[in-house]
mmCIF file with all atom_site columns, C-alpha atoms in Angstrom:
data_model
loop_
_atom_site.group_PDB
_atom_site.id
_atom_site.type_symbol
_atom_site.label_atom_id
_atom_site.label_alt_id
_atom_site.label_comp_id
_atom_site.label_asym_id
_atom_site.label_entity_id
_atom_site.label_seq_id
_atom_site.pdbx_PDB_ins_code
_atom_site.Cartn_x
_atom_site.Cartn_y
_atom_site.Cartn_z
_atom_site.occupancy
_atom_site.B_iso_or_equiv
_atom_site.pdbx_formal_charge
_atom_site.auth_seq_id
_atom_site.auth_comp_id
_atom_site.auth_asym_id
_atom_site.auth_atom_id
_atom_site.pdbx_PDB_model_num
ATOM 1   C CA . MET A 1 1   ? 1.199   55.942 -53.955 1.00 53.00 ? 1   MET A CA 1
ATOM 2   C CA . ALA A 1 2   ? -0.700  53.652 -56.325 1.00 51.00 ? 2   ALA A CA 1
ATOM 3   C CA . LEU A 1 3   ? -2.494  56.687 -57.746 1.00 50.00 ? 3   LEU A CA 1
ATOM 4   C CA . ARG A 1 4   ? 0.835   58.417 -58.551 1.00 54.00 ? 4   ARG A CA 1
ATOM 5   C CA . SER A 1 5   ? 2.068   55.239 -60.172 1.00 54.00 ? 5   SER A CA 1
ATOM 6   C CA . TYR A 1 6   ? -1.127  55.085 -62.252 1.00 51.00 ? 6   TYR A CA 1
ATOM 7   C CA . ARG A 1 7   ? -0.771  58.724 -63.358 1.00 54.00 ? 7   ARG A CA 1
ATOM 8   C CA . ARG A 1 8   ? 2.908   58.237 -64.228 1.00 55.00 ? 8   ARG A CA 1
ATOM 9   C CA . ASN A 1 9   ? 2.036   55.173 -66.266 1.00 54.00 ? 9   ASN A CA 1
ATOM 10  C CA . GLN A 1 10  ? -0.721  57.110 -68.046 1.00 54.00 ? 10  GLN A CA 1
ATOM 11  C CA . LYS A 1 11  ? 1.787   59.858 -69.004 1.00 54.00 ? 11  LYS A CA 1
ATOM 12  C CA . ASP A 1 12  ? 4.211   57.286 -70.331 1.00 52.00 ? 12  ASP A CA 1
ATOM 13  C CA . GLY A 1 13  ? 1.426   55.797 -72.446 1.00 51.00 ? 13  GLY A CA 1
ATOM 14  C CA . GLU A 1 14  ? 1.142   52.533 -70.502 1.00 55.00 ? 14  GLU A CA 1
ATOM 15  C CA . GLY A 1 15  ? -2.247  51.013 -69.636 1.00 54.00 ? 15  GLY A CA 1
ATOM 16  C CA . GLY A 1 16  ? -3.806  50.939 -66.169 1.00 59.00 ? 16  GLY A CA 1
ATOM 17  C CA . GLY A 1 17  ? -3.612  47.130 -65.889 1.00 69.00 ? 17  GLY A CA 1
ATOM 18  C CA . ALA A 1 18  ? -0.550  47.130 -63.610 1.00 76.00 ? 18  ALA A CA 1
ATOM 19  C CA . TRP A 1 19  ? -2.242  49.425 -61.154 1.00 79.00 ? 19  TRP A CA 1
ATOM 20  C CA . VAL A 1 20  ? -5.357  47.243 -61.044 1.00 78.00 ? 20  VAL A CA 1
ATOM 21  C CA . LEU A 1 21  ? -3.250  44.124 -60.535 1.00 78.00 ? 21  LEU A CA 1
ATOM 22  C CA . GLU A 1 22  ? -1.335  45.827 -57.729 1.00 82.00 ? 22  GLU A CA 1
ATOM 23  C CA . ALA A 1 23  ? -4.599  46.861 -56.059 1.00 79.00 ? 23  ALA A CA 1
ATOM 24  C CA . LEU A 1 24  ? -6.037  43.349 -56.347 1.00 79.00 ? 24  LEU A CA 1
ATOM 25  C CA . VAL A 1 25  ? -2.903  41.741 -54.879 1.00 79.00 ? 25  VAL A CA 1
ATOM 26  C CA . THR A 1 26  ? -2.844  44.238 -52.002 1.00 84.00 ? 26  THR A CA 1
ATOM 27  C CA . THR A 1 27  ? -6.548  43.698 -51.288 1.00 84.00 ? 27  THR A CA 1
ATOM 28  C CA . ALA A 1 28  ? -6.220  39.908 -51.447 1.00 80.00 ? 28  ALA A CA 1
ATOM 29  C CA . ALA A 1 29  ? -3.184  39.952 -49.140 1.00 80.00 ? 29  ALA A CA 1
ATOM 30  C CA . GLY A 1 30  ? -5.077  42.136 -46.656 1.00 80.00 ? 30  GLY A CA 1
ATOM 31  C CA . ALA A 1 31  ? -8.085  39.843 -46.722 1.00 78.00 ? 31  ALA A CA 1
ATOM 32  C CA . LEU A 1 32  ? -5.867  36.783 -46.263 1.00 79.00 ? 32  LEU A CA 1
ATOM 33  C CA . CYS A 1 33  ? -4.090  38.366 -43.283 1.00 78.00 ? 33  CYS A CA 1
ATOM 34  C CA . ALA A 1 34  ? -7.413  39.371 -41.719 1.00 78.00 ? 34  ALA A CA 1
ATOM 35  C CA . THR A 1 35  ? -8.777  35.830 -42.166 1.00 80.00 ? 35  THR A CA 1
ATOM 36  C CA . ALA A 1 36  ? -5.628  34.316 -40.659 1.00 77.00 ? 36  ALA A CA 1
ATOM 37  C CA . GLY A 1 37  ? -5.906  36.734 -37.729 1.00 80.00 ? 37  GLY A CA 1
ATOM 38  C CA . VAL A 1 38  ? -9.498  35.727 -37.110 1.00 77.00 ? 38  VAL A CA 1
ATOM 39  C CA . LEU A 1 39  ? -8.593  32.018 -37.208 1.00 75.00 ? 39  LEU A CA 1
ATOM 40  C CA . VAL A 1 40  ? -5.611  32.419 -34.877 1.00 75.00 ? 40  VAL A CA 1
ATOM 41  C CA . GLY A 1 41  ? -7.706  34.561 -32.531 1.00 77.00 ? 41  GLY A CA 1
ATOM 42  C CA . GLY A 1 42  ? -10.422 31.925 -32.514 1.00 75.00 ? 42  GLY A CA 1
ATOM 43  C CA . VAL A 1 43  ? -7.973  29.148 -31.627 1.00 70.00 ? 43  VAL A CA 1
ATOM 44  C CA . VAL A 1 44  ? -6.360  31.216 -28.873 1.00 68.00 ? 44  VAL A CA 1
ATOM 45  C CA . THR A 1 45  ? -9.759  32.194 -27.458 1.00 75.00 ? 45  THR A CA 1
ATOM 46  C CA . TYR A 1 46  ? -11.003 28.592 -27.563 1.00 67.00 ? 46  TYR A CA 1
ATOM 47  C CA . ARG A 1 47  ? -7.927  27.341 -25.717 1.00 75.00 ? 47  ARG A CA 1
ATOM 48  C CA . ALA A 1 48  ? -8.219  30.073 -23.095 1.00 76.00 ? 48  ALA A CA 1
ATOM 49  C CA . GLN A 1 49  ? -11.901 29.300 -22.572 1.00 82.00 ? 49  GLN A CA 1
ATOM 50  C CA . ASP A 1 50  ? -11.148 25.577 -22.364 1.00 82.00 ? 50  ASP A CA 1
ATOM 51  C CA . ARG A 1 51  ? -8.449  26.183 -19.733 1.00 86.00 ? 51  ARG A CA 1
ATOM 52  C CA . GLN A 1 52  ? -10.788 28.436 -17.742 1.00 89.00 ? 52  GLN A CA 1
ATOM 53  C CA . TRP A 1 53  ? -13.596 25.863 -17.919 1.00 91.00 ? 53  TRP A CA 1
ATOM 54  C CA . LEU A 1 54  ? -11.258 23.127 -16.657 1.00 90.00 ? 54  LEU A CA 1
ATOM 55  C CA . ARG A 1 55  ? -9.886  25.347 -13.871 1.00 91.00 ? 55  ARG A CA 1
ATOM 56  C CA . ASP A 1 56  ? -13.446 26.171 -12.759 1.00 94.00 ? 56  ASP A CA 1
ATOM 57  C CA . ARG A 1 57  ? -14.357 22.462 -12.686 1.00 95.00 ? 57  ARG A CA 1
ATOM 58  C CA . GLN A 1 58  ? -11.177 21.646 -10.773 1.00 95.00 ? 58  GLN A CA 1
ATOM 59  C CA . LEU A 1 59  ? -11.894 24.273 -8.130  1.00 94.00 ? 59  LEU A CA 1
ATOM 60  C CA . ILE A 1 60  ? -15.444 22.994 -7.645  1.00 96.00 ? 60  ILE A CA 1
ATOM 61  C CA . ALA A 1 61  ? -14.294 19.370 -7.377  1.00 96.00 ? 61  ALA A CA 1
ATOM 62  C CA . TYR A 1 62  ? -11.436 20.202 -4.982  1.00 96.00 ? 62  TYR A CA 1
ATOM 63  C CA . GLN A 1 63  ? -13.696 22.322 -2.771  1.00 94.00 ? 63  GLN A CA 1
ATOM 64  C CA . GLU A 1 64  ? -16.262 19.545 -2.670  1.00 96.00 ? 64  GLU A CA 1
ATOM 65  C CA . LEU A 1 65  ? -13.640 16.933 -1.761  1.00 96.00 ? 65  LEU A CA 1
ATOM 66  C CA . ILE A 1 66  ? -12.066 18.962 1.049   1.00 94.00 ? 66  ILE A CA 1
ATOM 67  C CA . GLY A 1 67  ? -15.551 19.982 2.229   1.00 93.00 ? 67  GLY A CA 1
ATOM 68  C CA . HIS A 1 68  ? -16.673 16.352 2.561   1.00 94.00 ? 68  HIS A CA 1
ATOM 69  C CA . TYR A 1 69  ? -13.494 15.532 4.436   1.00 94.00 ? 69  TYR A CA 1
ATOM 70  C CA . ALA A 1 70  ? -14.020 18.379 6.905   1.00 92.00 ? 70  ALA A CA 1
ATOM 71  C CA . LYS A 1 71  ? -17.688 17.438 7.413   1.00 92.00 ? 71  LYS A CA 1
ATOM 72  C CA . PHE A 1 72  ? -17.237 13.767 8.145   1.00 91.00 ? 72  PHE A CA 1
ATOM 73  C CA . THR A 1 73  ? -14.144 14.197 10.297  1.00 92.00 ? 73  THR A CA 1
ATOM 74  C CA . MET A 1 74  ? -16.033 16.721 12.424  1.00 92.00 ? 74  MET A CA 1
ATOM 75  C CA . GLU A 1 75  ? -19.024 14.391 12.606  1.00 93.00 ? 75  GLU A CA 1
ATOM 76  C CA . ILE A 1 76  ? -16.906 11.439 13.722  1.00 94.00 ? 76  ILE A CA 1
ATOM 77  C CA . SER A 1 77  ? -14.978 13.609 16.174  1.00 93.00 ? 77  SER A CA 1
ATOM 78  C CA . ARG A 1 78  ? -18.184 14.940 17.747  1.00 93.00 ? 78  ARG A CA 1
ATOM 79  C CA . ALA A 1 79  ? -19.638 11.422 17.927  1.00 95.00 ? 79  ALA A CA 1
ATOM 80  C CA . HIS A 1 80  ? -16.627 10.208 19.921  1.00 94.00 ? 80  HIS A CA 1
ATOM 81  C CA . ALA A 1 81  ? -16.539 13.301 22.131  1.00 94.00 ? 81  ALA A CA 1
ATOM 82  C CA . ASP A 1 82  ? -20.294 13.181 22.831  1.00 95.00 ? 82  ASP A CA 1
ATOM 83  C CA . ARG A 1 83  ? -20.564 9.372  23.008  1.00 94.00 ? 83  ARG A CA 1
ATOM 84  C CA . ARG A 1 84  ? -23.268 9.276  20.354  1.00 94.00 ? 84  ARG A CA 1
ATOM 85  C CA . GLY A 1 85  ? -23.956 7.599  17.050  1.00 91.00 ? 85  GLY A CA 1
ATOM 86  C CA . TRP A 1 86  ? -23.394 9.170  13.651  1.00 89.00 ? 86  TRP A CA 1
ATOM 87  C CA . ASP A 1 87  ? -24.062 8.576  9.963   1.00 89.00 ? 87  ASP A CA 1
ATOM 88  C CA . TYR A 1 88  ? -22.547 9.834  6.731   1.00 89.00 ? 88  TYR A CA 1
ATOM 89  C CA . ASP A 1 89  ? -23.249 9.386  3.012   1.00 90.00 ? 89  ASP A CA 1
ATOM 90  C CA . TRP A 1 90  ? -20.106 7.481  2.001   1.00 92.00 ? 90  TRP A CA 1
ATOM 91  C CA . GLY A 1 91  ? -21.329 7.278  -1.574  1.00 93.00 ? 91  GLY A CA 1
ATOM 92  C CA . GLU A 1 92  ? -20.958 11.058 -1.830  1.00 94.00 ? 92  GLU A CA 1
ATOM 93  C CA . TRP A 1 93  ? -17.434 10.863 -0.385  1.00 94.00 ? 93  TRP A CA 1
ATOM 94  C CA . SER A 1 94  ? -16.493 8.255  -2.981  1.00 94.00 ? 94  SER A CA 1
ATOM 95  C CA . ALA A 1 95  ? -18.115 10.308 -5.743  1.00 95.00 ? 95  ALA A CA 1
ATOM 96  C CA . ALA A 1 96  ? -16.219 13.437 -4.600  1.00 96.00 ? 96  ALA A CA 1
ATOM 97  C CA . LEU A 1 97  ? -12.926 11.506 -4.796  1.00 96.00 ? 97  LEU A CA 1
ATOM 98  C CA . THR A 1 98  ? -13.818 10.337 -8.302  1.00 95.00 ? 98  THR A CA 1
ATOM 99  C CA . ARG A 1 99  ? -14.945 13.761 -9.558  1.00 96.00 ? 99  ARG A CA 1
ATOM 100 C CA . ALA A 1 100 ? -11.783 15.435 -8.275  1.00 97.00 ? 100 ALA A CA 1
ATOM 101 C CA . SER A 1 101 ? -9.595  12.726 -9.826  1.00 96.00 ? 101 SER A CA 1
ATOM 102 C CA . LEU A 1 102 ? -11.330 13.088 -13.212 1.00 95.00 ? 102 LEU A CA 1
ATOM 103 C CA . VAL A 1 103 ? -10.428 16.762 -13.620 1.00 95.00 ? 103 VAL A CA 1
ATOM 104 C CA . ALA A 1 104 ? -7.096  16.741 -11.799 1.00 96.00 ? 104 ALA A CA 1
ATOM 105 C CA . PRO A 1 105 ? -3.710  16.699 -13.504 1.00 96.00 ? 105 PRO A CA 1
ATOM 106 C CA . ALA A 1 106 ? -1.794  13.443 -12.975 1.00 96.00 ? 106 ALA A CA 1
ATOM 107 C CA . ASP A 1 107 ? 0.280   14.656 -10.000 1.00 96.00 ? 107 ASP A CA 1
ATOM 108 C CA . VAL A 1 108 ? -2.803  15.966 -8.191  1.00 97.00 ? 108 VAL A CA 1
ATOM 109 C CA . ALA A 1 109 ? -4.731  12.763 -8.968  1.00 97.00 ? 109 ALA A CA 1
ATOM 110 C CA . ALA A 1 110 ? -1.900  10.768 -7.366  1.00 97.00 ? 110 ALA A CA 1
ATOM 111 C CA . GLU A 1 111 ? -2.149  12.933 -4.243  1.00 97.00 ? 111 GLU A CA 1
ATOM 112 C CA . ILE A 1 112 ? -5.945  12.472 -4.221  1.00 97.00 ? 112 ILE A CA 1
ATOM 113 C CA . ASP A 1 113 ? -5.385  8.715  -4.258  1.00 97.00 ? 113 ASP A CA 1
ATOM 114 C CA . ASP A 1 114 ? -2.865  8.929  -1.398  1.00 97.00 ? 114 ASP A CA 1
ATOM 115 C CA . PHE A 1 115 ? -5.244  11.173 0.531   1.00 97.00 ? 115 PHE A CA 1
ATOM 116 C CA . GLY A 1 116 ? -8.123  8.719  0.004   1.00 96.00 ? 116 GLY A CA 1
ATOM 117 C CA . ARG A 1 117 ? -5.960  5.864  1.293   1.00 97.00 ? 117 ARG A CA 1
ATOM 118 C CA . ALA A 1 118 ? -4.906  7.858  4.375   1.00 97.00 ? 118 ALA A CA 1
ATOM 119 C CA . VAL A 1 119 ? -8.548  8.720  5.071   1.00 96.00 ? 119 VAL A CA 1
ATOM 120 C CA . GLY A 1 120 ? -9.440  5.036  4.681   1.00 95.00 ? 120 GLY A CA 1
ATOM 121 C CA . THR A 1 121 ? -6.875  4.119  7.346   1.00 95.00 ? 121 THR A CA 1
ATOM 122 C CA . PHE A 1 122 ? -8.280  6.855  9.584   1.00 95.00 ? 122 PHE A CA 1
ATOM 123 C CA . LEU A 1 123 ? -11.792 5.472  9.103   1.00 94.00 ? 123 LEU A CA 1
ATOM 124 C CA . ASP A 1 124 ? -10.580 1.972  9.947   1.00 94.00 ? 124 ASP A CA 1
ATOM 125 C CA . LYS A 1 125 ? -9.285  3.314  13.279  1.00 93.00 ? 125 LYS A CA 1
ATOM 126 C CA . THR A 1 126 ? -12.178 5.626  14.153  1.00 92.00 ? 126 THR A CA 1
ATOM 127 C CA . ALA A 1 127 ? -15.333 4.540  12.377  1.00 90.00 ? 127 ALA A CA 1
ATOM 128 C CA . ARG A 1 128 ? -15.212 1.014  11.004  1.00 89.00 ? 128 ARG A CA 1
ATOM 129 C CA . ASP A 1 129 ? -13.763 -0.849 13.971  1.00 86.00 ? 129 ASP A CA 1
ATOM 130 C CA . PRO A 1 130 ? -16.662 -2.092 16.150  1.00 86.00 ? 130 PRO A CA 1
ATOM 131 C CA . ALA A 1 131 ? -14.326 -2.084 19.140  1.00 87.00 ? 131 ALA A CA 1
ATOM 132 C CA . ARG A 1 132 ? -14.112 1.728  18.774  1.00 86.00 ? 132 ARG A CA 1
ATOM 133 C CA . ASP A 1 133 ? -17.864 2.398  18.751  1.00 89.00 ? 133 ASP A CA 1
ATOM 134 C CA . PRO A 1 134 ? -18.381 5.991  19.936  1.00 92.00 ? 134 PRO A CA 1
ATOM 135 C CA . LEU A 1 135 ? -21.331 4.933  22.138  1.00 90.00 ? 135 LEU A CA 1
ATOM 136 C CA . LEU A 1 136 ? -19.569 2.115  23.974  1.00 90.00 ? 136 LEU A CA 1
ATOM 137 C CA . HIS A 1 137 ? -15.831 2.667  23.496  1.00 91.00 ? 137 HIS A CA 1
ATOM 138 C CA . PRO A 1 138 ? -15.186 6.212  22.300  1.00 94.00 ? 138 PRO A CA 1
ATOM 139 C CA . LEU A 1 139 ? -11.696 7.333  21.391  1.00 94.00 ? 139 LEU A CA 1
ATOM 140 C CA . SER A 1 140 ? -10.022 9.844  23.638  1.00 93.00 ? 140 SER A CA 1
ATOM 141 C CA . ALA A 1 141 ? -9.067  13.181 22.150  1.00 92.00 ? 141 ALA A CA 1
ATOM 142 C CA . GLU A 1 142 ? -5.425  12.030 21.949  1.00 94.00 ? 142 GLU A CA 1
ATOM 143 C CA . GLU A 1 143 ? -6.347  8.711  20.301  1.00 93.00 ? 143 GLU A CA 1
ATOM 144 C CA . PHE A 1 144 ? -8.495  10.553 17.790  1.00 93.00 ? 144 PHE A CA 1
ATOM 145 C CA . ALA A 1 145 ? -5.698  13.042 17.079  1.00 92.00 ? 145 ALA A CA 1
ATOM 146 C CA . GLN A 1 146 ? -3.219  10.183 16.629  1.00 94.00 ? 146 GLN A CA 1
ATOM 147 C CA . ALA A 1 147 ? -5.545  8.459  14.141  1.00 94.00 ? 147 ALA A CA 1
ATOM 148 C CA . GLY A 1 148 ? -5.882  11.744 12.227  1.00 94.00 ? 148 GLY A CA 1
ATOM 149 C CA . ARG A 1 149 ? -2.193  12.545 11.785  1.00 94.00 ? 149 ARG A CA 1
ATOM 150 C CA . ALA A 1 150 ? -1.659  10.568 8.567   1.00 94.00 ? 150 ALA A CA 1
ATOM 151 C CA . PRO A 1 151 ? -4.681  12.026 6.764   1.00 95.00 ? 151 PRO A CA 1
ATOM 152 C CA . ALA A 1 152 ? -3.717  15.508 7.973   1.00 94.00 ? 152 ALA A CA 1
ATOM 153 C CA . ARG A 1 153 ? -0.260  15.103 6.394   1.00 95.00 ? 153 ARG A CA 1
ATOM 154 C CA . ALA A 1 154 ? -1.842  13.699 3.219   1.00 96.00 ? 154 ALA A CA 1
ATOM 155 C CA . GLN A 1 155 ? -4.221  16.673 3.140   1.00 95.00 ? 155 GLN A CA 1
ATOM 156 C CA . VAL A 1 156 ? -1.282  19.106 3.283   1.00 94.00 ? 156 VAL A CA 1
ATOM 157 C CA . ARG A 1 157 ? 0.408   17.322 0.374   1.00 96.00 ? 157 ARG A CA 1
ATOM 158 C CA . LEU A 1 158 ? -2.852  17.298 -1.601  1.00 96.00 ? 158 LEU A CA 1
ATOM 159 C CA . VAL A 1 159 ? -3.665  20.959 -0.960  1.00 94.00 ? 159 VAL A CA 1
ATOM 160 C CA . ASN A 1 160 ? -0.138  21.977 -1.957  1.00 94.00 ? 160 ASN A CA 1
ATOM 161 C CA . ALA A 1 161 ? -0.312  19.898 -5.145  1.00 95.00 ? 161 ALA A CA 1
ATOM 162 C CA . ILE A 1 162 ? -3.639  21.581 -5.941  1.00 94.00 ? 162 ILE A CA 1
ATOM 163 C CA . ARG A 1 163 ? -2.189  25.017 -5.257  1.00 92.00 ? 163 ARG A CA 1
ATOM 164 C CA . ARG A 1 164 ? 0.812   24.321 -7.533  1.00 92.00 ? 164 ARG A CA 1
ATOM 165 C CA . SER A 1 165 ? -1.472  23.092 -10.314 1.00 91.00 ? 165 SER A CA 1
ATOM 166 C CA . LEU A 1 166 ? -3.694  26.161 -10.135 1.00 86.00 ? 166 LEU A CA 1
ATOM 167 C CA . GLY A 1 167 ? -0.926  28.733 -10.088 1.00 83.00 ? 167 GLY A CA 1
ATOM 168 C CA . ARG A 1 168 ? 2.832   28.679 -9.713  1.00 72.00 ? 168 ARG A CA 1
ATOM 169 C CA . HIS A 1 169 ? 2.742   31.852 -7.619  1.00 80.00 ? 169 HIS A CA 1
ATOM 170 C CA . GLN A 1 170 ? 0.997   30.094 -4.716  1.00 79.00 ? 170 GLN A CA 1
ATOM 171 C CA . LYS A 1 171 ? 3.249   29.250 -1.798  1.00 83.00 ? 171 LYS A CA 1
ATOM 172 C CA . ALA A 1 172 ? 3.035   25.865 -0.101  1.00 82.00 ? 172 ALA A CA 1
ATOM 173 C CA . LEU A 1 173 ? 1.070   25.610 3.123   1.00 82.00 ? 173 LEU A CA 1
ATOM 174 C CA . PRO A 1 174 ? 2.901   23.908 5.995   1.00 82.00 ? 174 PRO A CA 1
ATOM 175 C CA . PHE A 1 175 ? -0.267  22.966 7.904   1.00 80.00 ? 175 PHE A CA 1
ATOM 176 C CA . PRO A 1 176 ? -3.590  21.158 7.320   1.00 82.00 ? 176 PRO A CA 1
ATOM 177 C CA . MET A 1 177 ? -6.817  23.088 6.919   1.00 74.00 ? 177 MET A CA 1
ATOM 178 C CA . GLY A 1 178 ? -10.164 22.634 8.630   1.00 69.00 ? 178 GLY A CA 1
ATOM 179 C CA . GLY A 1 179 ? -11.731 19.569 10.126  1.00 58.00 ? 179 GLY A CA 1
ATOM 180 C CA . SER A 1 180 ? -10.980 18.012 13.473  1.00 50.00 ? 180 SER A CA 1
ATOM 181 C CA . LEU A 1 181 ? -7.873  16.269 12.149  1.00 57.00 ? 181 LEU A CA 1
ATOM 182 C CA . ALA A 1 182 ? -5.934  19.462 11.629  1.00 51.00 ? 182 ALA A CA 1
ATOM 183 C CA . GLY A 1 183 ? -4.542  19.521 15.135  1.00 53.00 ? 183 GLY A CA 1
ATOM 184 C CA . GLY A 1 184 ? -2.928  22.920 14.731  1.00 50.00 ? 184 GLY A CA 1
ATOM 185 C CA . ARG A 1 185 ? -0.518  24.579 12.329  1.00 48.00 ? 185 ARG A CA 1
ATOM 186 C CA . ASP A 1 186 ? 2.165   21.919 12.679  1.00 44.00 ? 186 ASP A CA 1
ATOM 187 C CA . GLY A 1 187 ? -0.205  19.089 11.700  1.00 42.00 ? 187 GLY A CA 1
ATOM 188 C CA . ARG A 1 188 ? 0.490   17.135 14.864  1.00 40.00 ? 188 ARG A CA 1
#
């Protein structure tokens, strides 16, 4: 089209300056649009990568937290059932709570805090009270289950908050997962 315009202008005796100006403007506009596209694409890609990085860190932290919970509850449960001693690295439990809270959205961090408090109450009843030493005065299975009900409910709330934060399509779970505190699908 620009070539026809140039030829028509040449026939009419006009110079080729208008055609050159038109070509320069078109080229500059194309370059500007391409540059803007690259910049917008870069921002969108960076944000997507940032979200994926955070989601990956969240999953690792949440898995670690729930894994520690399952491990030490099973250890304490077995100690009471077998009338034996036990030991656990409570520094790692505390660190897992902290790591999960650092990457969690505010609503999940609040549930992590509630979960940590419920686990603390459980530990007071099953592990910290010298009167409930598993060697001398072990808890019965029913006493242990009773002590584990509050953390099991807190775990359900936490897991569901995590599931909501990771994807709206995830349905809520009505029961706790893993560990000796689960007590079945109804959490009792």
